[in-house]
DNA sequence: CTGAAAGCGCTAACAC
DNA sequence: GTGTTAGCGCTTTCAG
């Protein structure tokens, strides 16, 4: 607990604190006589001196702290993002303070207040909901903000995200090309841009290919296994034609759907194909291994950090939104529908029939 | 970026900064005339004043920062721990700064330096290796340290951990009671106390019940799926009698073992039972669902935080080690060995035979 | 109840 | 090259 101050070092080294300060600062050491500097350094080491970052920050008006606000630390795509952020910001001397909102807007507010009061130099937010734009604008008056993963409606913020529309297109087209024409979607909370984007990609493909959506109506209250199971069960229990494929907006809901299928005595992919989103750990080890969408989370983290750096360097660039491209991961939970024939097959058949009649 | 200072508020409210300071501090507001206080509060709100935590910290000698050092943020048992820590420390006004070491001792050192320089008030470390005791003792001279999850050899630190010996006993005994007598162990790096403890629990049970260990010799370099698979494959490829059960020291290695089994054309649990450790997400959804050990991580986080709090409150209690009890989760990856009969069955049989002879 | 003054530990001007 | 002085924004005596 012994707090050695710069003054202690200076006295012991027989110099003024200012000199000691210079000698110990990498950026100003060259202003000091080499011999003096070495003496100061020696004493500092001997006394176990550690600079008080607080005092320096107060004087220089900088804390070297970057706040990162996430919705849920348990989300498995976060670690690669955090690692990417840290990889870039750490070597620049920044320390990362992580806070969690649990998806609660009130907590988001509180946490941002906290961070601003602590004079963090920037805030990375990956916990935004669609309607948080106005609030974030006020935060941005105090400190640079970079949105990660989730956008807010209205734009106007530096944003680095995944291209969710594209990702959803990728999986949905994959299913359509397998021959699926009646698809259902398991939606997450639509005030989160990721889920909203995935919904749009899905819809777009359905429209383009003239497919039918079988719908349960409501989205999941939370994007969890339990909710996925509940929604999928409702889907299967409903009257009317069953979908041949289910697009879950994340892996957890896909797993819930898998459970619901099993309980209904149906098989995946024989009876119904299921896809997830995120490529969470172990999804490749499920039965069946899950077809899903892989996100470049680590790259996203790095990109978030560089975006933040350029803001910190006062490069007053206008807000941009960059969307990184996800990747389709095809595994065994998707196959051609059993009761319906793929387009090509049908085309061939009808041609055959036509020819047969002609003879 | 407008930084409103206390002075600004004071001037505007027509009072001295000291008065403004008192009026705005929950602990000293009662020292101020109610009317004055309200005026100050109004102005503060109006101007958007936010206290500069740095300046206050410098003056009061406290930062309200707690450092948390983890080995790998991707580890799925961390979030509940972090949440537990935050739940307890957050309401007390502490902010959590999370850093990662990637299991590198050098990084651990650097990170601790950083945190001390920033005058964090306490450091929670769940990234310790067995040999870090001496280093941590030096850190402890500057700031309270609480070890989470992993101990260091030699003791002498406030430690909150899981009872790994017990956990390993639980799964191993479960296997023995199913009738297994030839078991193998997939070990993680033994300089991490968690893995070392699990090794001991396993050995203890084997000794007590007179079972045989089939060994691959080396532990995993990293406790990953790939390593688990490699070690399990080596185990299966080796000459000599095959184990009927494999105890992996974490779920990832267990999954690797599952893979290796599949590749060798063997089934789990029919040919070999496999158990994991940690009860990571989705382990219940694997094929077969994995028998494993569930850790009270959330409770551990809370306990870590309260231990830290009592240290911060200067309660100079001597270092204690508390080990929280894990829980056995039996699923479908374990069954009685095919070629060997469970104890009870054998007992019943031999009794039957005896009785048969008597007639 | 409020104001004046000092100072937390450091760095930035400015002198010498 | 090095010392002097001032002050970052706040809290804390100590007066009044």
XYZ file of C-alpha atoms (C1' of nucleotides) in Angstrom:
750
model
C 0.000 0.000 0.000
C 3.077 2.181 0.175
C 2.422 4.943 -2.295
C 5.687 6.341 -3.508
C 5.217 9.704 -5.182
C 7.242 11.457 -7.769
C 8.399 13.842 -5.109
C 9.848 11.000 -3.072
C 11.831 9.908 -6.066
C 12.971 13.449 -6.843
C 14.153 14.124 -3.324
C 15.996 10.846 -3.114
C 17.614 11.451 -6.486
C 18.473 15.008 -5.531
C 16.533 16.624 -8.362
C 13.386 18.620 -8.744
C 10.096 16.790 -9.327
C 9.837 18.377 -12.738
C 13.126 16.834 -13.713
C 12.064 13.503 -12.337
C 8.830 13.791 -14.257
C 10.726 14.437 -17.457
C 13.223 11.679 -16.838
C 10.478 9.122 -16.384
C 8.314 10.148 -19.308
C 9.218 8.251 -22.488
C 8.233 11.286 -24.518
C 10.444 13.738 -22.664
C 13.338 11.724 -21.347
C 15.550 13.126 -24.072
C 15.262 16.549 -22.441
C 17.207 15.275 -19.504
C 20.898 14.695 -19.032
C 21.528 11.002 -19.529
C 23.328 10.667 -16.242
C 20.595 12.419 -14.272
C 18.006 10.335 -15.986
C 19.688 7.106 -15.059
C 19.942 8.198 -11.478
C 16.263 9.023 -11.387
C 15.348 5.780 -13.031
C 17.450 3.852 -10.573
C 15.836 5.539 -7.595
C 12.368 5.058 -9.050
C 12.983 1.373 -9.461
C 14.525 1.080 -6.061
C 11.609 2.804 -4.354
C 9.073 0.922 -6.417
C 7.677 4.116 -7.834
C 4.576 3.812 -10.017
C 3.193 6.800 -11.726
C -0.204 7.890 -10.484
C -2.260 7.742 -13.621
C -5.020 9.655 -11.906
C -2.900 12.675 -11.195
C -1.423 12.642 -14.643
C -4.861 12.296 -16.144
C -6.179 15.185 -14.134
C -3.344 17.369 -15.323
C -3.340 16.241 -18.919
C -7.075 15.897 -19.170
C -6.957 12.286 -20.248
C -7.579 9.032 -18.485
C -6.628 6.384 -20.993
C -9.884 4.620 -20.217
C -12.249 3.332 -22.875
C -15.652 2.116 -21.783
C -17.197 -0.860 -23.505
C -20.877 -1.421 -22.896
C -22.327 -4.795 -23.775
C -25.800 -6.191 -23.337
C -24.830 -9.603 -22.054
C -21.356 -10.855 -21.331
C -22.547 -14.409 -21.777
C -23.025 -13.894 -25.459
C -20.395 -16.061 -27.100
C -19.643 -13.724 -29.966
C -18.500 -11.030 -27.590
C -15.114 -12.377 -26.532
C -13.618 -12.202 -30.010
C -14.918 -8.671 -30.332
C -13.519 -7.619 -26.984
C -10.248 -9.257 -27.853
C -10.096 -7.368 -31.124
C -10.782 -4.101 -29.346
C -8.207 -4.792 -26.690
C -5.584 -5.883 -29.217
C -5.712 -2.517 -30.891
C -6.358 -0.256 -27.931
C -4.187 -2.014 -25.351
C -0.856 -1.320 -27.041
C -1.873 2.320 -27.309
C -2.044 2.446 -23.539
C -5.786 2.337 -23.138
C -7.494 0.276 -20.500
C -10.862 -1.272 -21.244
C -13.693 -1.009 -18.748
C -16.492 -3.419 -19.571
C -20.043 -2.893 -18.344
C -23.200 -4.873 -18.888
C -26.730 -3.581 -19.446
C -28.756 -6.799 -19.444
C -30.706 -5.201 -22.291
C -32.160 -2.670 -19.894
C -32.316 0.884 -21.324
C -32.258 2.352 -17.839
C -29.054 0.493 -17.058
C -27.584 1.688 -20.328
C -28.209 5.233 -19.223
C -26.752 4.689 -15.792
C -23.678 3.001 -17.141
C -23.008 5.751 -19.666
C -23.382 8.381 -16.955
C -20.867 6.499 -14.868
C -18.413 6.268 -17.705
C -18.704 9.931 -18.578
C -18.248 10.900 -14.931
C -15.078 8.874 -14.963
C -13.933 10.790 -17.967
C -13.474 7.785 -20.165
C -12.113 8.986 -23.454
C -14.467 6.981 -25.580
C -17.372 4.590 -25.293
C -17.981 1.521 -27.402
C -21.586 0.416 -27.258
C -22.766 -2.920 -28.478
C -25.887 -2.877 -26.359
C -27.917 -0.334 -28.305
C -31.584 -0.703 -29.071
C -33.187 0.913 -32.083
C -34.631 3.791 -30.090
C -31.443 4.748 -28.251
C -30.319 7.216 -30.912
C -31.362 10.376 -29.124
C -29.838 9.360 -25.866
C -26.597 8.378 -27.542
C -26.469 11.745 -29.239
C -26.388 13.389 -25.831
C -23.635 11.049 -24.677
C -21.718 11.919 -27.793
C -21.605 15.527 -26.713
C -19.305 14.516 -23.909
C -17.277 11.752 -25.456
C -16.765 9.914 -28.740
C -19.048 6.944 -29.199
C -18.670 4.000 -31.545
C -21.545 1.611 -32.008
C -20.574 -2.018 -32.362
C -22.764 -4.752 -33.810
C -26.068 -2.999 -33.271
C -27.152 0.157 -35.032
C -29.748 2.630 -33.913
C -32.429 3.973 -36.176
C -31.736 7.316 -37.699
C -28.019 6.772 -38.146
C -25.639 9.596 -37.372
C -23.251 7.474 -35.342
C -19.967 5.818 -36.061
C -21.067 2.242 -36.451
C -19.288 -1.015 -37.136
C -21.632 -3.896 -37.592
C -22.203 -7.195 -39.282
C -24.223 -7.215 -42.461
C -27.258 -8.959 -41.033
C -29.398 -8.521 -44.097
C -26.751 -10.268 -46.145
C -26.284 -13.010 -43.574
C -29.991 -13.760 -43.512
C -30.050 -13.697 -47.313
C -27.237 -16.207 -47.392
C -28.947 -18.808 -45.230
C -32.367 -18.226 -46.686
C -31.156 -18.513 -50.263
C -29.304 -21.638 -49.285
C -32.614 -23.122 -48.188
C -34.495 -21.900 -51.235
C -31.893 -23.395 -53.505
C -32.322 -26.677 -51.716
C -35.940 -26.495 -52.826
C -37.699 -25.077 -49.797
C -40.747 -22.956 -50.597
C -42.563 -22.776 -47.285
C -40.301 -21.279 -44.662
C -40.708 -19.947 -41.168
C -38.622 -17.551 -39.190
C -37.861 -17.493 -35.476
C -37.369 -13.833 -34.729
C -35.494 -12.207 -31.892
C -36.467 -8.867 -30.355
C -36.968 -6.537 -33.284
C -35.768 -3.422 -31.519
C -32.285 -4.858 -31.834
C -30.976 -3.989 -35.275
C -29.270 -7.350 -35.736
C -32.544 -9.209 -35.536
C -34.418 -6.622 -37.540
C -31.801 -6.851 -40.283
C -32.013 -10.622 -40.350
C -35.780 -10.388 -40.623
C -35.406 -8.153 -43.629
C -32.900 -10.380 -45.393
C -35.241 -13.294 -44.883
C -38.271 -11.422 -46.181
C -36.380 -10.103 -49.185
C -35.404 -13.563 -50.316
C -38.904 -14.900 -49.797
C -40.315 -12.123 -51.919
C -37.741 -12.499 -54.655
C -38.297 -16.217 -55.001
C -42.019 -16.095 -54.411
C -41.899 -18.291 -51.330
C -44.452 -18.517 -48.559
C -43.808 -17.550 -44.988
C -45.420 -19.613 -42.303
C -45.621 -17.342 -39.331
C -46.193 -17.565 -35.611
C -46.801 -13.881 -35.356
C -44.801 -12.696 -32.384
C -41.042 -12.540 -32.092
C -39.201 -14.062 -29.151
C -39.169 -12.012 -25.994
C -35.557 -13.029 -25.542
C -33.429 -14.835 -28.107
C -33.005 -17.927 -25.962
C -33.282 -21.674 -26.368
C -36.480 -21.733 -24.332
C -38.120 -19.101 -26.492
C -36.961 -20.768 -29.691
C -38.499 -23.977 -28.500
C -41.746 -22.304 -27.564
C -42.106 -20.524 -30.885
C -41.147 -23.575 -32.902
C -43.601 -25.702 -30.964
C -46.355 -23.183 -31.696
C -45.389 -23.322 -35.350
C -45.672 -27.100 -35.437
C -48.891 -27.212 -33.459
C -50.669 -24.708 -35.689
C -53.040 -25.944 -38.347
C -52.255 -25.396 -41.990
C -49.275 -26.583 -43.970
C -46.093 -26.974 -42.006
C -42.947 -25.113 -43.059
C -40.203 -27.296 -44.523
C -37.474 -25.067 -43.136
C -37.009 -22.826 -40.116
C -34.664 -19.877 -40.073
C -33.770 -19.022 -36.505
C -32.267 -15.619 -35.923
C -29.623 -17.064 -33.673
C -28.163 -20.409 -32.720
C -29.840 -20.635 -29.355
C -33.281 -20.324 -30.871
C -32.284 -22.856 -33.512
C -31.392 -25.292 -30.776
C -34.725 -24.650 -29.121
C -36.357 -25.425 -32.451
C -34.371 -28.645 -32.661
C -35.744 -29.598 -29.258
C -39.302 -28.772 -30.285
C -38.906 -30.876 -33.402
C -37.700 -33.818 -31.395
C -40.634 -33.526 -29.038
C -43.024 -33.467 -31.966
C -41.472 -36.634 -33.297
C -40.006 -34.928 -36.326
C -36.491 -35.213 -37.653
C -34.038 -32.576 -38.777
C -33.215 -32.243 -41.621
C -35.414 -35.039 -43.019
C -38.722 -33.452 -42.019
C -37.672 -29.880 -41.428
C -34.405 -28.065 -42.074
C -33.187 -25.665 -39.417
C -30.583 -22.944 -39.581
C -29.096 -20.784 -36.882
C -27.059 -17.616 -36.821
C -23.716 -16.716 -35.180
C -21.875 -20.016 -35.345
C -21.625 -20.206 -31.585
C -19.130 -22.667 -30.088
C -20.246 -26.270 -30.286
C -22.955 -25.710 -32.889
C -20.840 -27.906 -35.133
C -21.030 -30.666 -32.548
C -24.780 -30.782 -32.202
C -26.962 -33.455 -33.732
C -27.339 -32.574 -36.465
C -24.471 -30.111 -36.806
C -26.099 -26.777 -37.376
C -26.013 -24.834 -40.607
C -25.455 -21.257 -39.552
C -23.823 -17.924 -40.299
C -20.350 -17.108 -39.094
C -19.583 -13.548 -38.071
C -16.153 -11.919 -38.391
C -16.295 -10.831 -34.780
C -12.614 -10.487 -34.165
C -12.211 -8.289 -37.231
C -15.195 -6.302 -36.096
C -13.570 -5.675 -32.738
C -10.402 -4.437 -34.391
C -12.358 -2.247 -36.709
C -14.328 -0.777 -33.844
C -11.075 0.036 -32.110
C -9.504 1.729 -35.128
C -12.665 3.720 -35.635
C -12.440 4.813 -32.036
C -8.778 5.705 -32.417
C -9.430 7.899 -35.386
C -12.067 9.693 -33.385
C -9.724 10.099 -30.465
C -7.127 11.567 -32.768
C -9.600 14.331 -33.437
C -10.029 13.283 -37.031
C -13.473 14.764 -37.210
C -14.703 12.398 -39.835
C -18.424 12.278 -40.423
C -20.142 9.237 -38.953
C -19.904 6.163 -41.114
C -21.488 2.767 -40.911
C -19.405 -0.167 -42.006
C -20.998 -3.585 -42.271
C -18.680 -6.574 -42.300
C -19.668 -9.559 -44.376
C -20.657 -12.768 -42.658
C -20.093 -16.219 -44.051
C -22.458 -19.118 -44.605
C -21.482 -22.302 -42.798
C -23.270 -25.273 -44.272
C -23.572 -28.284 -42.047
C -26.022 -31.118 -41.707
C -29.148 -29.460 -40.375
C -30.247 -28.468 -43.862
C -31.285 -30.679 -46.733
C -33.742 -30.702 -49.602
C -37.346 -30.934 -48.428
C -38.791 -34.426 -48.464
C -42.329 -33.754 -49.538
C -41.529 -31.188 -52.104
C -39.268 -31.559 -55.076
C -36.503 -29.164 -55.858
C -37.298 -26.765 -58.691
C -34.922 -28.467 -61.125
C -36.296 -31.879 -60.428
C -39.814 -30.672 -60.980
C -38.805 -28.984 -64.189
C -37.206 -32.153 -65.458
C -40.229 -34.224 -64.481
C -42.720 -31.985 -66.194
C -40.589 -31.946 -69.305
C -40.479 -35.741 -69.184
C -44.234 -35.895 -68.847
C -44.685 -33.554 -71.766
C -42.426 -35.656 -73.911
C -44.195 -38.803 -72.843
C -47.553 -37.386 -73.922
C -46.131 -36.458 -77.279
C -45.154 -39.973 -78.086
C -17.131 17.639 -24.842
C -18.203 20.604 -22.743
C -16.686 19.934 -19.356
C -18.652 21.751 -16.737
C -16.682 22.027 -13.526
C -17.813 22.408 -9.992
C -16.597 25.982 -10.093
C -18.901 26.778 -12.983
C -21.811 25.488 -10.980
C -20.742 27.359 -7.874
C -20.379 30.674 -9.683
C -23.692 30.312 -11.406
C -25.391 29.405 -8.147
C -23.680 32.248 -6.372
C -21.915 30.093 -3.811
C -18.403 28.948 -3.086
C -17.117 25.741 -4.689
C -16.820 24.196 -1.284
C -20.496 24.730 -0.693
C -21.352 23.373 -4.081
C -19.185 20.367 -3.359
C -21.038 19.739 -0.131
C -24.440 20.274 -1.661
C -23.786 17.691 -4.332
C -22.238 15.024 -2.143
C -24.863 12.605 -0.786
C -22.787 12.167 2.346
C -22.543 15.873 3.145
C -25.635 17.447 1.697
C -27.144 17.709 5.161
C -24.454 20.242 6.030
C -25.989 22.668 3.605
C -29.027 24.877 3.885
C -31.865 23.131 2.084
C -32.598 26.139 -0.051
C -29.000 26.640 -1.077
C -28.694 22.986 -1.836
C -31.677 22.989 -4.106
C -30.335 25.993 -5.954
C -27.011 24.267 -6.487
C -28.682 21.074 -7.581
C -30.847 22.970 -10.041
C -27.858 24.738 -11.568
C -25.888 21.522 -11.744
C -28.673 19.820 -13.593
C -29.180 22.784 -15.851
C -25.513 22.992 -16.782
C -25.229 19.243 -17.168
C -22.567 19.057 -14.491
C -20.916 15.701 -13.956
C -18.477 15.220 -11.173
C -14.950 14.526 -12.292
C -14.248 11.218 -10.662
C -10.573 11.634 -11.409
C -10.212 14.810 -9.450
C -12.201 13.462 -6.595
C -10.168 10.296 -6.637
C -6.945 12.226 -6.587
C -8.085 14.195 -3.597
C -9.674 11.333 -1.698
C -7.108 8.812 -2.730
C -9.629 6.424 -4.204
C -10.646 5.598 -7.717
C -13.588 3.268 -7.353
C -11.957 0.977 -9.869
C -11.615 -2.754 -9.397
C -9.450 -4.677 -11.834
C -10.466 -8.134 -12.889
C -7.838 -10.204 -14.623
C -8.962 -13.265 -16.520
C -7.027 -15.727 -18.629
C -9.471 -15.980 -21.499
C -12.679 -14.057 -21.933
C -13.995 -16.775 -24.213
C -14.265 -19.187 -21.332
C -17.972 -19.732 -20.855
C -17.904 -19.989 -17.103
C -16.566 -16.466 -16.785
C -19.679 -14.440 -17.557
C -21.622 -15.682 -14.554
C -18.609 -14.952 -12.389
C -18.204 -11.460 -13.771
C -21.894 -10.876 -13.352
C -21.727 -11.955 -9.746
C -18.803 -9.650 -9.102
C -20.497 -6.731 -10.805
C -23.788 -7.327 -9.007
C -22.128 -6.850 -5.684
C -19.531 -4.239 -6.521
C -21.548 -2.135 -8.984
C -24.129 -0.910 -6.464
C -21.273 0.074 -4.187
C -20.087 2.453 -6.881
C -17.203 0.430 -8.185
C -16.422 0.102 -11.852
C -14.968 -3.125 -13.163
C -12.008 -3.080 -15.539
C -11.508 -6.437 -17.199
C -8.181 -7.502 -18.653
C -7.095 -10.689 -20.349
C -3.770 -12.518 -20.003
C -4.113 -15.284 -22.577
C -2.413 -17.481 -19.989
C 0.807 -15.579 -20.469
C 2.660 -14.857 -17.199
C 4.369 -11.863 -18.760
C 1.038 -10.365 -19.700
C -0.219 -11.018 -16.193
C 2.655 -8.968 -14.875
C 2.104 -6.147 -17.329
C -1.587 -6.012 -16.663
C -1.131 -5.914 -12.896
C 1.404 -3.105 -13.257
C -1.095 -1.194 -15.331
C -3.828 -1.667 -12.806
C -1.669 -0.631 -9.907
C -0.512 2.461 -11.785
C -4.130 3.350 -12.255
C -4.650 3.022 -8.559
C -7.340 0.428 -8.802
C -8.502 -0.300 -5.304
C -8.445 -4.030 -5.661
C -7.566 -6.738 -8.133
C -9.465 -9.941 -8.737
C -7.334 -12.524 -10.467
C -8.723 -15.639 -12.042
C -5.762 -16.103 -14.333
C -3.213 -17.323 -11.823
C -0.833 -20.175 -12.433
C 0.555 -22.270 -9.643
C 3.880 -20.432 -9.615
C 2.504 -16.911 -9.491
C 2.404 -16.762 -5.711
C 5.546 -14.696 -5.229
C 4.621 -12.174 -7.838
C 1.134 -11.807 -6.445
C 2.596 -11.194 -3.018
C 4.383 -8.164 -4.402
C 1.196 -6.917 -6.028
C -0.550 -7.360 -2.729
C 1.787 -4.845 -1.166
C 0.152 -2.170 -3.257
C -3.427 -3.305 -3.398
C -5.764 -6.000 -2.067
C -5.896 -9.106 -4.222
C -8.532 -11.794 -4.332
C -7.886 -14.965 -6.270
C -10.874 -16.375 -8.094
C -11.189 -19.939 -9.361
C -7.494 -20.700 -9.457
C -5.244 -20.950 -6.439
C -1.522 -20.572 -6.332
C 0.735 -22.951 -4.523
C 1.811 -21.893 -1.084
C -1.460 -20.223 -0.161
C -1.406 -16.954 1.701
C -3.971 -15.271 -0.519
C -7.636 -14.580 -0.232
C -9.019 -17.216 -2.525
C -12.486 -18.182 -3.656
C -12.521 -21.271 -5.785
C -14.481 -24.298 -6.818
C -13.780 -27.540 -5.056
C -12.134 -29.275 -7.980
C -11.039 -32.295 -6.030
C -14.620 -32.885 -4.981
C -15.946 -32.290 -8.489
C -13.570 -34.809 -9.949
C -14.456 -37.264 -7.188
C -18.116 -36.839 -8.019
C -17.801 -37.747 -11.684
C -15.236 -40.417 -11.135
C -17.250 -42.118 -8.420
C -20.272 -41.907 -10.653
C -18.346 -43.901 -13.236
C -16.987 -46.368 -10.735
C -20.456 -47.000 -9.376
C -21.622 -47.704 -12.879
C -19.054 -50.468 -12.874
C -16.087 -48.919 -14.620
C -12.727 -50.192 -13.452
C -10.370 -49.082 -16.205
C -10.497 -45.314 -16.556
C -8.490 -42.691 -18.349
C -8.126 -39.023 -17.705
C -7.710 -36.164 -20.168
C -5.718 -33.618 -18.237
C -5.433 -29.886 -18.776
C -2.302 -27.873 -17.989
C -1.280 -28.912 -14.510
C 0.095 -25.561 -13.459
C -3.494 -24.395 -13.276
C -4.867 -25.376 -9.896
C -8.274 -26.282 -11.287
C -6.840 -29.021 -13.451
C -4.394 -30.161 -10.817
C -7.240 -30.469 -8.328
C -9.320 -32.473 -10.752
C -6.394 -34.780 -11.353
C -6.127 -35.395 -7.646
C -9.821 -36.095 -7.176
C -9.636 -38.593 -9.990
C -6.558 -40.321 -8.611
C -7.996 -40.470 -5.127
C -11.091 -42.293 -6.280
C -9.095 -44.698 -8.388
C -6.908 -45.546 -5.440
C -9.807 -45.938 -3.053
C -11.690 -48.283 -5.301
C -8.647 -50.065 -6.623
C -9.240 -49.098 -10.213
C -6.720 -48.956 -13.016
C -5.703 -45.808 -14.826
C -5.006 -46.059 -18.505
C -2.713 -43.177 -19.244
C -1.478 -41.237 -22.216
C 1.272 -39.688 -20.199
C 1.240 -36.024 -21.087
C -1.462 -33.498 -20.249
C -3.010 -31.255 -22.899
C -0.986 -28.211 -23.864
C -4.224 -26.278 -23.923
C -7.581 -27.528 -22.663
C -9.197 -27.412 -26.101
C -11.315 -29.645 -28.270
C -8.402 -30.278 -30.592
C -6.144 -31.365 -27.766
C -8.852 -33.520 -26.232
C -9.274 -35.238 -29.519
C -5.566 -35.751 -29.969
C -5.095 -37.235 -26.512
C -8.163 -39.437 -26.768
C -7.058 -40.682 -30.160
C -3.662 -41.561 -28.711
C -5.421 -43.397 -25.915
C -7.468 -45.455 -28.339
C -4.582 -46.152 -30.653
C -2.324 -47.413 -27.879
C -1.949 -51.139 -27.382
C -3.172 -52.745 -24.210
C -6.651 -52.799 -22.762
C -8.816 -49.837 -23.604
C -10.361 -47.744 -20.853
C -14.123 -48.105 -20.497
C -14.510 -44.516 -19.384
C -12.755 -41.225 -20.009
C -12.753 -38.363 -17.553
C -11.996 -35.126 -19.373
C -10.956 -32.207 -17.216
C -13.241 -29.895 -19.098
C -16.101 -30.056 -21.552
C -14.083 -29.010 -24.576
C -11.681 -31.879 -24.159
C -14.625 -34.205 -23.608
C -16.056 -33.088 -26.921
C -12.713 -33.716 -28.559
C -12.784 -37.186 -27.066
C -16.271 -37.693 -28.460
C -14.898 -36.805 -31.883
C -11.982 -39.171 -31.523
C -14.354 -41.942 -30.503
C -16.490 -41.375 -33.542
C -13.480 -41.484 -35.797
C -12.388 -44.736 -34.246
C -15.802 -46.190 -34.930
C -16.685 -46.458 -31.279
C -19.873 -45.346 -29.602
C -20.462 -43.320 -26.465
C -21.635 -44.482 -23.995
C -21.987 -48.043 -25.331
C -18.281 -48.602 -25.878
C -16.795 -45.872 -23.744
C -18.349 -43.471 -21.279
C -17.150 -39.867 -21.368
C -17.554 -37.102 -18.835
C -16.706 -33.445 -19.038
C -16.351 -30.650 -16.532
C -17.927 -27.181 -16.276
C -21.343 -27.790 -17.801
C -20.672 -25.339 -20.600
C -23.653 -24.093 -22.617
C -24.988 -26.634 -25.083
C -23.260 -29.625 -23.509
C -26.768 -30.849 -22.762
C -27.599 -30.663 -26.449
C -24.718 -32.737 -27.730
C -25.052 -36.310 -28.891
C -24.945 -37.860 -26.459
C -25.755 -35.169 -23.895
C -22.681 -34.881 -21.749
C -22.428 -35.963 -18.147
C -20.445 -33.227 -16.485
C -19.905 -31.114 -13.382
C -21.751 -27.872 -12.856
C -19.957 -25.040 -11.105
C -21.673 -22.415 -8.954
C -19.994 -19.658 -10.900
C -22.438 -16.914 -10.176
C -22.230 -17.561 -6.467
C -18.472 -17.647 -6.772
C -18.481 -14.221 -8.385
C -20.588 -12.806 -5.588
C -18.397 -14.406 -2.999
C -15.288 -13.015 -4.632
C -16.835 -9.570 -4.527
C -17.813 -9.747 -0.872
C -14.348 -10.995 -0.018
C -12.950 -8.021 -1.869
C -15.304 -5.656 -0.091
C -14.270 -6.876 3.314
C -10.666 -6.298 2.339
C -11.467 -2.829 1.095
C -13.160 -2.055 4.375
C -9.819 -2.634 6.010
C -11.033 -5.694 7.800
C -7.585 -7.126 8.024
C -8.714 -10.686 8.063
C -6.101 -13.309 7.457
C -6.220 -14.886 4.003
C -8.791 -17.623 3.665
C -9.539 -20.088 0.938
C -13.145 -20.968 0.379
C -14.029 -23.744 -2.041
C -17.557 -23.825 -3.372
C -19.127 -27.188 -4.014
C -19.846 -28.239 -7.573
C -22.694 -30.457 -8.623
C -22.763 -33.627 -10.681
C -24.938 -33.432 -13.790
C -25.733 -36.879 -15.067
C -26.718 -37.093 -18.693
C -26.453 -39.711 -21.367
C -22.727 -39.923 -22.085
C -22.216 -42.304 -19.197
C -23.501 -45.841 -18.793
C -22.414 -49.134 -17.352
C -19.521 -50.654 -19.261
C -20.544 -53.255 -21.777
C -17.900 -55.842 -21.080
C -17.878 -55.460 -17.351
C -20.754 -55.836 -14.935
C -21.652 -53.258 -12.322
C -20.727 -54.156 -8.762
C -24.314 -54.635 -7.666
C -25.138 -56.804 -10.587
C -22.136 -58.936 -9.923
C -23.043 -59.143 -6.229
C -26.573 -60.182 -7.055
C -25.366 -62.754 -9.539
C -22.905 -64.327 -7.162
C -25.553 -64.458 -4.462
C -27.928 -66.121 -6.911
C -25.279 -68.616 -7.819
C -24.625 -69.354 -4.189
C -28.289 -69.923 -3.511
C -28.601 -72.051 -6.589
C -25.802 -74.306 -5.368
C -27.466 -74.684 -1.969
C -30.656 -76.060 -3.404
C -24.253 27.144 7.509
C -20.670 29.051 4.290
C -16.156 30.836 2.702
C -11.032 30.763 2.450
C -7.100 28.284 1.705
C -4.444 24.287 1.148
C -3.193 20.435 -1.388
C -3.947 15.377 -3.616
C 0.405 14.054 -7.633
C 1.460 15.364 -11.635
C 2.848 18.210 -16.008
C 3.457 22.512 -18.744
C 5.178 27.016 -19.217
C 8.536 29.834 -18.296
C 12.662 31.162 -16.382
C 17.504 30.560 -15.245
C 19.558 20.873 -18.621
C 17.098 21.984 -14.611
C 14.394 24.591 -11.249
C 10.193 27.576 -10.413
C 5.636 28.389 -10.521
C 1.040 27.504 -11.453
C -2.863 24.780 -11.689
C -5.867 20.394 -13.493
C -11.030 19.792 -10.271
C -12.021 18.395 -6.358
C -12.392 17.756 -0.975
C -11.029 19.052 3.466
C -9.630 21.451 7.383
C -10.300 25.629 9.703
C -12.372 30.075 10.390
C -16.002 32.940 10.645
